[in-house]
Short mmCIF file of C-alpha atoms in Angstrom, two decimals:
data_model
loop_
_atom_site.label_atom_id
_atom_site.label_comp_id
_atom_site.label_asym_id
_atom_site.label_seq_id
_atom_site.Cartn_x
_atom_site.Cartn_y
_atom_site.Cartn_z
CA MET G 13 -68.31 -138.35 14.16
CA GLU G 14 -65.82 -136.96 11.66
CA LYS G 15 -68.15 -134.00 11.05
CA LEU G 16 -68.36 -133.45 14.81
CA LEU G 17 -64.57 -133.53 15.07
CA GLN G 18 -64.35 -130.97 12.24
CA TYR G 19 -66.83 -128.83 14.18
CA ILE G 20 -64.69 -129.07 17.34
CA TRP G 21 -61.58 -128.07 15.38
CA LYS G 22 -63.33 -125.22 13.57
CA HIS G 23 -64.69 -123.70 16.78
CA LYS G 24 -61.55 -124.50 18.84
CA ILE G 25 -63.33 -126.55 21.49
CA PHE G 26 -60.00 -127.71 22.92
CA PRO G 27 -58.91 -129.15 26.30
CA LEU G 28 -57.58 -126.52 28.68
CA ALA G 29 -54.43 -128.63 28.99
CA PRO G 30 -51.68 -127.89 26.40
CA LEU G 31 -52.19 -129.48 22.97
CA ARG G 32 -49.35 -131.75 21.82
CA THR G 33 -48.53 -133.73 18.69
CA ASP G 34 -48.01 -137.49 18.71
CA LYS G 35 -44.26 -136.67 19.04
CA GLY G 36 -44.84 -134.56 22.15
CA GLU G 37 -44.38 -131.11 20.54
CA GLU G 38 -46.62 -128.36 21.87
CA VAL G 39 -49.31 -127.10 19.45
CA GLU G 40 -50.83 -123.61 19.37
CA VAL G 41 -53.76 -123.10 16.98
CA ILE G 42 -53.49 -119.48 15.84
CA ASP G 43 -56.12 -119.93 13.07
CA PRO G 44 -57.92 -123.25 12.39
CA GLY G 45 -58.29 -122.29 8.72
CA ILE G 46 -61.21 -122.08 6.30
CA GLN G 47 -63.40 -125.16 6.11
CA ASN G 48 -63.47 -126.80 2.69
CA THR G 49 -66.68 -128.59 1.68
CA ASN G 50 -65.31 -129.80 -1.66
CA ALA G 51 -62.59 -132.30 -2.58
CA GLY G 52 -59.24 -131.89 -0.85
CA PRO G 53 -58.10 -131.21 2.73
CA ASP G 54 -60.79 -130.29 5.25
CA PHE G 55 -59.36 -126.86 6.17
CA PHE G 56 -57.33 -124.46 4.03
CA ASN G 57 -54.83 -121.80 5.13
CA ALA G 58 -54.59 -122.76 8.79
CA LYS G 59 -51.92 -121.08 10.90
CA ILE G 60 -50.41 -123.34 13.55
CA LYS G 61 -47.38 -123.14 15.78
CA ILE G 62 -45.73 -126.51 16.40
CA GLY G 63 -42.87 -126.27 18.85
CA ASP G 64 -40.96 -123.13 17.92
CA THR G 65 -42.05 -123.08 14.25
CA THR G 66 -45.16 -121.39 12.83
CA TRP G 67 -46.69 -123.17 9.85
CA VAL G 68 -49.27 -122.01 7.32
CA GLY G 69 -51.03 -124.71 5.31
CA ASN G 70 -53.87 -127.21 5.28
CA VAL G 71 -55.40 -129.44 7.95
CA GLU G 72 -57.03 -132.83 7.49
CA VAL G 73 -59.43 -134.34 10.05
CA HIS G 74 -60.24 -138.03 10.60
CA ARG G 75 -61.75 -139.95 13.47
CA HIS G 76 -59.00 -142.58 13.16
CA ALA G 77 -55.55 -141.76 11.77
CA SER G 78 -55.57 -144.97 9.67
CA GLU G 79 -58.37 -143.44 7.54
CA TRP G 80 -55.64 -141.29 5.96
CA PHE G 81 -54.51 -144.40 4.07
CA GLN G 82 -58.02 -145.79 3.54
CA HIS G 83 -58.92 -142.58 1.70
CA GLY G 84 -55.74 -142.65 -0.38
CA HIS G 85 -54.30 -139.37 0.91
CA ASP G 86 -50.82 -140.94 1.05
CA LYS G 87 -50.91 -141.15 -2.77
CA ASP G 88 -52.65 -137.81 -3.47
CA ALA G 89 -50.43 -134.78 -4.09
CA ALA G 90 -53.33 -132.50 -3.05
CA TYR G 91 -52.48 -133.46 0.55
CA ASN G 92 -48.77 -132.66 0.34
CA ASN G 93 -49.39 -129.28 1.95
CA VAL G 94 -51.13 -130.70 5.04
CA ILE G 95 -49.31 -129.32 8.08
CA LEU G 96 -51.34 -131.13 10.74
CA HIS G 97 -53.50 -134.25 10.88
CA VAL G 98 -56.23 -133.96 13.53
CA THR G 99 -57.66 -137.24 14.75
CA GLU G 100 -59.65 -138.60 17.65
CA ARG G 101 -57.46 -141.69 17.70
CA ALA G 102 -53.88 -141.67 16.40
CA ASP G 103 -53.70 -145.38 15.58
CA SER G 104 -51.11 -144.97 12.81
CA PRO G 105 -48.40 -142.53 11.66
CA VAL G 106 -49.20 -140.87 8.31
CA THR G 107 -47.12 -139.65 5.37
CA THR G 108 -47.78 -137.55 2.25
CA ALA G 109 -47.36 -138.66 -1.37
CA ALA G 110 -43.92 -137.03 -1.19
CA GLY G 111 -43.03 -139.36 1.68
CA LYS G 112 -43.04 -136.61 4.31
CA PRO G 113 -44.39 -137.51 7.78
CA VAL G 114 -47.34 -135.38 8.92
CA PRO G 115 -47.57 -134.21 12.56
CA GLN G 116 -50.69 -135.51 14.27
CA LEU G 117 -52.83 -134.00 17.00
CA GLN G 118 -55.00 -136.41 18.94
CA LEU G 119 -58.14 -134.43 19.81
CA PRO G 120 -60.84 -136.24 21.82
CA ILE G 121 -64.50 -135.28 21.49
CA PRO G 122 -65.73 -133.80 24.80
CA GLU G 123 -68.29 -136.10 26.42
CA GLU G 124 -70.80 -133.30 27.00
CA THR G 125 -70.49 -132.05 23.41
CA LEU G 126 -71.00 -135.61 22.15
CA ARG G 127 -74.03 -136.05 24.39
CA GLN G 128 -75.65 -132.81 23.22
CA TYR G 129 -74.88 -133.65 19.60
CA GLN G 130 -76.53 -137.05 19.98
CA ILE G 131 -79.59 -135.35 21.48
CA LEU G 132 -79.82 -133.09 18.42
CA LYS G 133 -79.40 -135.98 15.98
CA ALA G 134 -81.81 -138.33 17.72
CA SER G 135 -84.63 -135.92 18.55
CA ASP G 136 -87.83 -136.17 16.51
CA ASP G 137 -88.86 -132.71 17.69
CA TYR G 138 -88.71 -129.80 15.32
CA PRO G 139 -86.91 -127.56 15.88
CA ARG G 140 -84.61 -129.79 17.92
CA CYS G 141 -82.94 -126.84 19.64
CA HIS G 142 -86.28 -125.25 20.62
CA GLU G 143 -85.39 -125.04 24.33
CA LEU G 144 -82.51 -122.70 23.54
CA ILE G 145 -84.15 -120.30 21.07
CA ARG G 146 -85.74 -117.93 23.61
CA ASN G 147 -82.38 -117.37 25.32
CA LEU G 148 -80.45 -116.36 22.20
CA SER G 149 -79.38 -112.75 21.74
CA GLY G 150 -81.31 -110.67 19.21
CA PHE G 151 -78.07 -109.79 17.44
CA MET G 152 -77.10 -113.45 16.96
CA VAL G 153 -80.57 -114.39 15.68
CA HIS G 154 -80.67 -111.42 13.30
CA SER G 155 -77.21 -112.12 11.85
CA TRP G 156 -78.04 -115.79 11.22
CA MET G 157 -81.43 -114.95 9.69
CA SER G 158 -79.76 -112.41 7.38
CA ALA G 159 -77.25 -115.03 6.25
CA LEU G 160 -80.03 -117.56 5.67
CA VAL G 161 -82.15 -115.27 3.50
CA TYR G 162 -79.15 -114.50 1.27
CA GLU G 163 -78.39 -118.21 1.12
CA ARG G 164 -81.97 -118.95 0.04
CA LEU G 165 -81.93 -116.24 -2.60
CA GLN G 166 -78.57 -117.54 -3.82
CA THR G 167 -80.08 -121.01 -4.27
CA ARG G 168 -83.27 -119.82 -5.93
CA SER G 169 -81.48 -117.39 -8.22
CA GLU G 170 -79.30 -120.26 -9.44
CA LEU G 171 -82.39 -121.77 -11.10
CA VAL G 172 -83.03 -118.48 -12.89
CA LEU G 173 -79.42 -118.34 -14.11
CA GLN G 174 -79.73 -121.91 -15.40
CA ARG G 175 -82.82 -120.90 -17.39
CA LEU G 176 -80.95 -117.84 -18.66
CA LYS G 177 -78.17 -120.06 -19.97
CA GLN G 178 -80.67 -122.40 -21.61
CA GLN G 179 -82.32 -119.38 -23.27
CA ASN G 180 -78.97 -118.11 -24.64
CA GLY G 181 -78.80 -115.12 -22.33
CA ASP G 182 -82.31 -113.81 -23.02
CA TRP G 183 -83.56 -112.33 -19.72
CA GLU G 184 -87.12 -111.84 -20.98
CA GLN G 185 -87.50 -115.52 -21.84
CA ALA G 186 -85.84 -116.68 -18.60
CA PHE G 187 -88.18 -114.40 -16.64
CA PHE G 188 -91.25 -115.61 -18.56
CA ILE G 189 -90.41 -119.27 -17.85
CA THR G 190 -89.82 -118.53 -14.16
CA LEU G 191 -93.09 -116.62 -13.97
CA ALA G 192 -95.01 -119.37 -15.77
CA ARG G 193 -93.67 -122.04 -13.44
CA ASN G 194 -94.89 -120.13 -10.40
CA PHE G 195 -98.33 -119.65 -11.95
CA GLY G 196 -98.70 -123.39 -11.34
CA PHE G 197 -98.60 -122.72 -7.57
CA GLY G 198 -96.87 -126.02 -6.89
CA LEU G 199 -99.25 -128.63 -8.28
CA ASN G 200 -98.94 -127.61 -11.94
CA GLY G 201 -95.54 -125.92 -11.70
CA ASP G 202 -93.70 -128.51 -13.79
CA ALA G 203 -96.38 -128.46 -16.50
CA PHE G 204 -96.33 -124.66 -16.69
CA GLU G 205 -92.55 -124.64 -17.07
CA ARG G 206 -92.66 -127.27 -19.84
CA TRP G 207 -95.39 -125.22 -21.51
CA ALA G 208 -93.39 -121.98 -21.34
CA ARG G 209 -90.36 -123.68 -22.89
CA ARG G 210 -92.54 -124.60 -25.90
CA ILE G 211 -93.49 -121.01 -26.61
CA PRO G 212 -91.56 -119.72 -29.66
CA PHE G 213 -91.29 -116.08 -28.62
CA GLN G 214 -90.40 -114.73 -32.05
CA ALA G 215 -93.52 -116.36 -33.47
CA ILE G 216 -95.95 -115.24 -30.78
CA ALA G 217 -94.56 -111.70 -30.91
CA LYS G 218 -96.03 -111.34 -34.40
CA HIS G 219 -99.54 -111.82 -32.98
CA ARG G 220 -99.12 -109.92 -29.73
CA ASP G 221 -101.56 -107.16 -30.69
CA SER G 222 -104.50 -109.64 -30.53
CA LEU G 223 -105.60 -111.01 -27.16
CA PHE G 224 -107.67 -113.69 -28.93
CA GLN G 225 -104.71 -114.95 -30.99
CA THR G 226 -102.42 -114.84 -27.95
CA GLU G 227 -104.89 -116.91 -25.96
CA ALA G 228 -105.30 -119.37 -28.84
CA PHE G 229 -101.51 -119.68 -29.06
CA PHE G 230 -101.08 -120.23 -25.32
CA MET G 231 -104.08 -122.53 -24.80
CA GLY G 232 -103.18 -124.57 -27.88
CA GLN G 233 -99.55 -125.04 -26.85
CA ALA G 234 -100.82 -126.20 -23.45
CA GLY G 235 -102.78 -129.01 -25.15
CA LEU G 236 -106.07 -127.60 -23.83
CA LEU G 237 -107.58 -127.26 -27.32
CA ASP G 238 -107.03 -130.93 -28.16
CA SER G 239 -110.57 -132.32 -28.03
CA ASP G 240 -109.27 -135.83 -28.75
CA GLY G 241 -107.41 -135.74 -25.46
CA MET G 242 -110.55 -134.98 -23.42
CA ASP G 243 -112.89 -137.47 -21.81
CA ARG G 244 -116.27 -137.96 -23.49
CA GLU G 245 -118.28 -135.54 -21.35
CA GLU G 246 -115.67 -132.78 -21.46
CA ARG G 247 -115.22 -133.20 -25.25
CA GLU G 248 -118.96 -132.97 -25.86
CA ALA G 249 -119.21 -129.76 -23.79
CA ALA G 250 -116.21 -128.19 -25.53
CA LEU G 251 -117.35 -129.04 -29.07
CA ASN G 252 -120.66 -127.35 -28.35
CA ASP G 253 -118.92 -124.18 -27.17
CA GLU G 254 -118.49 -121.46 -29.80
CA TYR G 255 -115.46 -119.86 -28.12
CA PHE G 256 -113.63 -123.19 -27.89
CA LEU G 257 -114.24 -123.88 -31.59
CA ARG G 258 -112.94 -120.43 -32.56
CA LEU G 259 -109.78 -120.90 -30.46
CA GLN G 260 -109.28 -124.41 -31.82
CA LYS G 261 -109.58 -123.21 -35.42
CA GLU G 262 -107.19 -120.29 -34.80
CA TYR G 263 -104.63 -122.56 -33.13
CA ALA G 264 -104.82 -125.06 -36.03
CA TYR G 265 -103.81 -122.18 -38.33
CA LEU G 266 -100.99 -121.03 -36.00
CA ARG G 267 -99.76 -124.57 -35.46
CA HIS G 268 -99.44 -125.16 -39.18
CA LYS G 269 -97.87 -121.73 -39.78
CA PHE G 270 -95.16 -122.09 -37.09
CA GLU G 271 -94.87 -125.91 -36.97
CA LEU G 272 -95.84 -126.00 -33.29
CA THR G 273 -95.79 -129.00 -30.97
CA PRO G 274 -98.24 -128.73 -28.05
CA LEU G 275 -97.98 -130.34 -24.64
CA PRO G 276 -99.92 -133.58 -24.19
CA ALA G 277 -103.41 -132.80 -22.95
CA ASP G 278 -102.91 -134.98 -19.86
CA SER G 279 -100.02 -132.84 -18.57
CA TRP G 280 -102.33 -130.88 -16.28
CA ARG G 281 -103.62 -131.80 -12.85
CA PHE G 282 -107.10 -130.76 -11.74
CA MET G 283 -107.63 -132.90 -8.64
CA ARG G 284 -107.17 -130.90 -5.40
CA THR G 285 -106.93 -127.71 -7.49
CA ARG G 286 -109.21 -124.77 -6.74
CA PRO G 287 -111.11 -123.61 -9.87
CA GLN G 288 -109.37 -120.22 -9.64
CA ASN G 289 -106.09 -122.10 -10.20
CA PHE G 290 -107.26 -124.17 -13.16
CA PRO G 291 -104.70 -123.87 -15.98
CA HIS G 292 -107.36 -122.34 -18.28
CA ILE G 293 -107.76 -119.38 -15.89
CA ARG G 294 -104.05 -118.90 -15.28
CA LEU G 295 -103.22 -119.16 -18.98
CA SER G 296 -105.86 -116.56 -19.82
CA GLN G 297 -104.34 -114.23 -17.21
CA ILE G 298 -100.84 -114.81 -18.61
CA SER G 299 -102.20 -114.16 -22.12
CA ARG G 300 -103.49 -110.75 -21.08
CA MET G 301 -100.29 -109.97 -19.22
CA TYR G 302 -98.22 -110.87 -22.26
CA GLN G 303 -100.50 -109.15 -24.78
CA GLU G 304 -100.69 -105.88 -22.81
CA GLU G 305 -96.97 -105.99 -21.90
CA LYS G 306 -97.84 -105.16 -18.30
CA LEU G 307 -95.22 -107.38 -16.75
CA ASN G 308 -91.89 -108.24 -18.29
CA PHE G 309 -88.32 -108.20 -17.06
CA SER G 310 -87.46 -104.75 -18.36
CA ILE G 311 -90.46 -103.32 -16.48
CA ILE G 312 -89.93 -104.98 -13.10
CA ARG G 313 -86.13 -104.62 -13.09
CA ASP G 314 -86.07 -101.18 -11.50
CA ILE G 315 -89.20 -101.32 -9.33
CA SER G 316 -88.45 -101.18 -5.61
CA ASP G 317 -91.97 -100.39 -4.33
CA ILE G 318 -94.06 -103.41 -3.42
CA ASP G 319 -97.42 -101.71 -4.12
CA GLU G 320 -96.33 -100.82 -7.64
CA LEU G 321 -95.43 -104.46 -8.26
CA ARG G 322 -98.80 -105.56 -6.95
CA ARG G 323 -100.54 -103.19 -9.38
CA LYS G 324 -98.51 -104.68 -12.25
CA LEU G 325 -99.84 -108.12 -11.32
CA GLN G 326 -103.50 -107.03 -11.26
CA PHE G 327 -104.44 -108.45 -14.66
CA GLN G 328 -107.55 -110.47 -15.32
CA THR G 329 -108.81 -113.05 -17.79
CA SER G 330 -110.43 -112.45 -21.14
CA GLU G 331 -114.19 -111.90 -21.08
CA TYR G 332 -115.12 -115.54 -21.79
CA TRP G 333 -113.49 -116.75 -18.57
CA GLU G 334 -115.53 -114.35 -16.46
CA THR G 335 -118.37 -116.89 -16.83
CA HIS G 336 -116.37 -120.14 -17.18
CA PHE G 337 -113.71 -122.23 -15.46
CA LEU G 338 -113.65 -124.91 -18.18
CA PHE G 339 -114.73 -124.90 -21.83
CA GLY G 340 -118.45 -125.45 -22.21
CA TYR G 341 -119.32 -125.25 -18.50
CA PRO G 342 -120.91 -121.85 -17.65
CA SER G 343 -120.40 -120.51 -14.12
CA PRO G 344 -121.64 -117.43 -12.22
CA HIS G 345 -120.07 -114.21 -13.44
CA SER G 346 -116.90 -113.13 -11.66
CA ILE G 347 -113.86 -111.03 -12.54
CA LYS G 348 -110.99 -113.47 -12.12
CA ARG G 349 -107.93 -111.69 -10.79
CA MET G 350 -105.28 -113.11 -8.52
CA GLY G 351 -105.81 -112.41 -4.83
CA ARG G 352 -103.36 -110.48 -2.68
CA GLY G 353 -101.84 -113.67 -1.27
CA SER G 354 -101.25 -115.19 -4.72
CA ILE G 355 -99.74 -111.94 -6.00
CA ASP G 356 -97.32 -111.81 -3.08
CA LEU G 357 -96.29 -115.41 -3.74
CA ILE G 358 -95.53 -114.52 -7.37
CA ILE G 359 -93.40 -111.62 -6.15
CA ILE G 360 -91.55 -113.84 -3.64
CA ASN G 361 -91.04 -116.79 -5.99
CA THR G 362 -90.52 -115.03 -9.34
CA ILE G 363 -89.64 -111.35 -9.25
CA ILE G 364 -87.34 -111.34 -6.22
CA PRO G 365 -85.20 -114.37 -7.26
CA THR G 366 -84.94 -112.92 -10.79
CA LEU G 367 -83.72 -109.56 -9.47
CA PHE G 368 -81.22 -111.31 -7.22
CA ALA G 369 -80.01 -113.40 -10.17
CA TYR G 370 -79.64 -110.24 -12.27
CA GLY G 371 -77.48 -108.71 -9.55
CA ARG G 372 -75.29 -111.81 -9.50
CA TYR G 373 -75.07 -111.79 -13.30
CA LEU G 374 -73.95 -108.15 -13.37
CA ASN G 375 -71.95 -108.44 -10.14
CA ASP G 376 -74.05 -105.50 -8.94
CA THR G 377 -75.17 -105.72 -5.30
CA ARG G 378 -77.81 -103.01 -5.83
CA TYR G 379 -80.20 -105.53 -7.39
CA GLN G 380 -79.50 -108.05 -4.64
CA GLU G 381 -80.24 -105.42 -2.00
CA GLN G 382 -83.35 -104.41 -3.95
CA ALA G 383 -84.55 -108.03 -3.85
CA VAL G 384 -84.06 -108.27 -0.08
CA GLY G 385 -85.70 -104.86 0.36
CA LEU G 386 -88.81 -106.10 -1.45
CA LEU G 387 -88.97 -109.14 0.82
CA GLU G 388 -88.83 -106.86 3.84
CA GLN G 389 -91.88 -104.96 2.53
CA LEU G 390 -93.98 -108.14 2.39
CA LYS G 391 -95.79 -109.82 5.23
CA PRO G 392 -94.34 -113.19 6.26
CA GLU G 393 -95.80 -116.32 4.74
CA GLU G 394 -98.13 -118.27 6.98
CA ASN G 395 -97.49 -122.01 7.07
CA HIS G 396 -96.68 -124.78 9.54
CA ILE G 397 -92.93 -124.07 9.34
CA ILE G 398 -93.35 -120.46 10.42
CA ARG G 399 -95.86 -121.34 13.14
CA LEU G 400 -93.41 -123.79 14.70
CA TRP G 401 -90.61 -121.23 14.82
CA ARG G 402 -92.95 -118.65 16.31
CA GLN G 403 -93.86 -121.12 19.06
CA CYS G 404 -90.15 -121.29 19.88
CA GLY G 405 -90.12 -117.54 20.51
CA LEU G 406 -88.71 -116.26 17.22
CA GLU G 407 -90.12 -113.02 15.84
CA VAL G 408 -91.13 -113.26 12.20
CA GLN G 409 -91.65 -109.70 11.00
CA HIS G 410 -91.64 -109.92 7.21
CA ALA G 411 -91.15 -112.26 4.27
CA ALA G 412 -87.35 -112.04 4.52
CA ASP G 413 -87.66 -113.67 7.96
CA SER G 414 -90.07 -116.35 6.76
CA GLN G 415 -87.87 -117.16 3.76
CA ALA G 416 -84.88 -117.45 6.09
CA LEU G 417 -86.74 -119.90 8.33
CA ILE G 418 -87.91 -121.99 5.37
CA GLN G 419 -84.27 -122.21 4.31
CA LEU G 420 -83.28 -123.21 7.84
CA LYS G 421 -85.89 -125.96 7.95
CA LYS G 422 -85.18 -127.43 4.53
CA GLU G 423 -81.40 -127.14 4.34
CA TYR G 424 -80.41 -127.63 7.98
CA CYS G 425 -83.11 -129.18 10.20
CA ASP G 426 -84.42 -131.67 7.64
CA ARG G 427 -80.87 -132.70 6.69
CA HIS G 428 -79.69 -132.92 10.32
CA GLU G 429 -77.01 -130.35 9.52
CA CYS G 430 -76.96 -129.05 13.10
CA LEU G 431 -73.18 -128.60 13.01
CA ARG G 432 -73.48 -126.04 10.20
CA CYS G 433 -76.27 -124.13 11.95
CA ARG G 434 -75.66 -121.17 14.24
CA PHE G 435 -78.51 -122.30 16.50
CA GLY G 436 -76.98 -125.77 16.67
CA TYR G 437 -73.60 -124.25 17.47
CA GLU G 438 -75.12 -122.24 20.33
CA PHE G 439 -76.88 -125.37 21.58
CA LEU G 440 -73.62 -127.31 21.77
CA LYS G 441 -71.59 -124.39 23.07
CA SER G 442 -73.99 -123.60 25.91
CA ASN G 443 -73.67 -127.11 27.29
CA LYS G 444 -69.95 -127.86 27.09
CA LYS G 445 -68.06 -128.33 30.36
CA GLN G 446 -66.01 -125.23 30.90
CA ASN G 447 -63.83 -126.90 33.53
CA ASN G 448 -62.44 -129.34 30.94
CA TYR G 449 -62.63 -127.53 27.60
CA GLY G 450 -62.26 -124.03 26.28
CA GLY G 451 -62.84 -122.36 22.97
#
């Protein structure tokens, strides 16, 4: 209820009758202030006229005035600059740590707003505000979707910046780790990231001119050349495979030379994984990408054309994997490249967040705009989240829209954060009683 009261204050859903403090002074809210989601008063820099005096300062909101003391605000100097205490029930006068009394405004929650809010919170439907969506203006929907896609890119780019810090500011390594993680396509994402963090880039760079040595390095560090970690049947097939034995021997040399520590062999998941996504296939593709230097951060940094990026991602496995999915198990011949859908997912999940992070790092909006521009060149993802929003009447034109709606689902709908959502705001606003409240 406190969040709902903050919402009412923020959007000025006030009674049409004059507002008055607990002492009877008339209150005019010129500016409710900027909502604070961190420690401290709930709203900063509000501008309020109380009686004949205009005040600029902070506002604190509680359902009951006595919560001021329960939360220790009367002993916290951070609340000395509170100019108004907004409460649903003024059951106690309040004072600051300096001993100064704080004016209080008793602000009831409108019954209709409360009813609509309870509908949103209690509904099991998704989206809960689906009845309203078709009636929203195109401008309002577009502005909220734009904000959501930037919010999602902000969140995802934060992971890239964390990797950058861990890699001592090396963009190539941070990009490689991000790329590797997304080669796991969800199921093996964690294993791929752990693997990438075990790659000593200075060491592997010395053998970059050989695809065979690169593949031995990568496969070995992934634990896939450890025959002792295989089950009996798999070990027997591998130890009778000439290519496996060559890779194993080469990795034993590299491991001794560079004092390498591989991942445990059981790090990888094969159940419910399509053979095209087996780690052997993806690692061979990454080996070729790395060895041929087709895709690194310095190359993709200034690409703004989606087809050019797709061409950069059109690398295939080494020759051995054209007839295998696992060591020692021949399969029909096929050139194993990533499909269009997988390539687009790599662009969405790796290249675009990295570009956005680079723009944040340099404080250069050109790279952020470039990232959004690439999203707008891609078709929207197709999943149950997007289908549900489409059924509500929302147009989903490109991947920027689908990313925005994924953000909306995960960060607002799933968390019941309807009060922070523009759609939720419109839902509540459209149903408030205009004869009793204004805004």
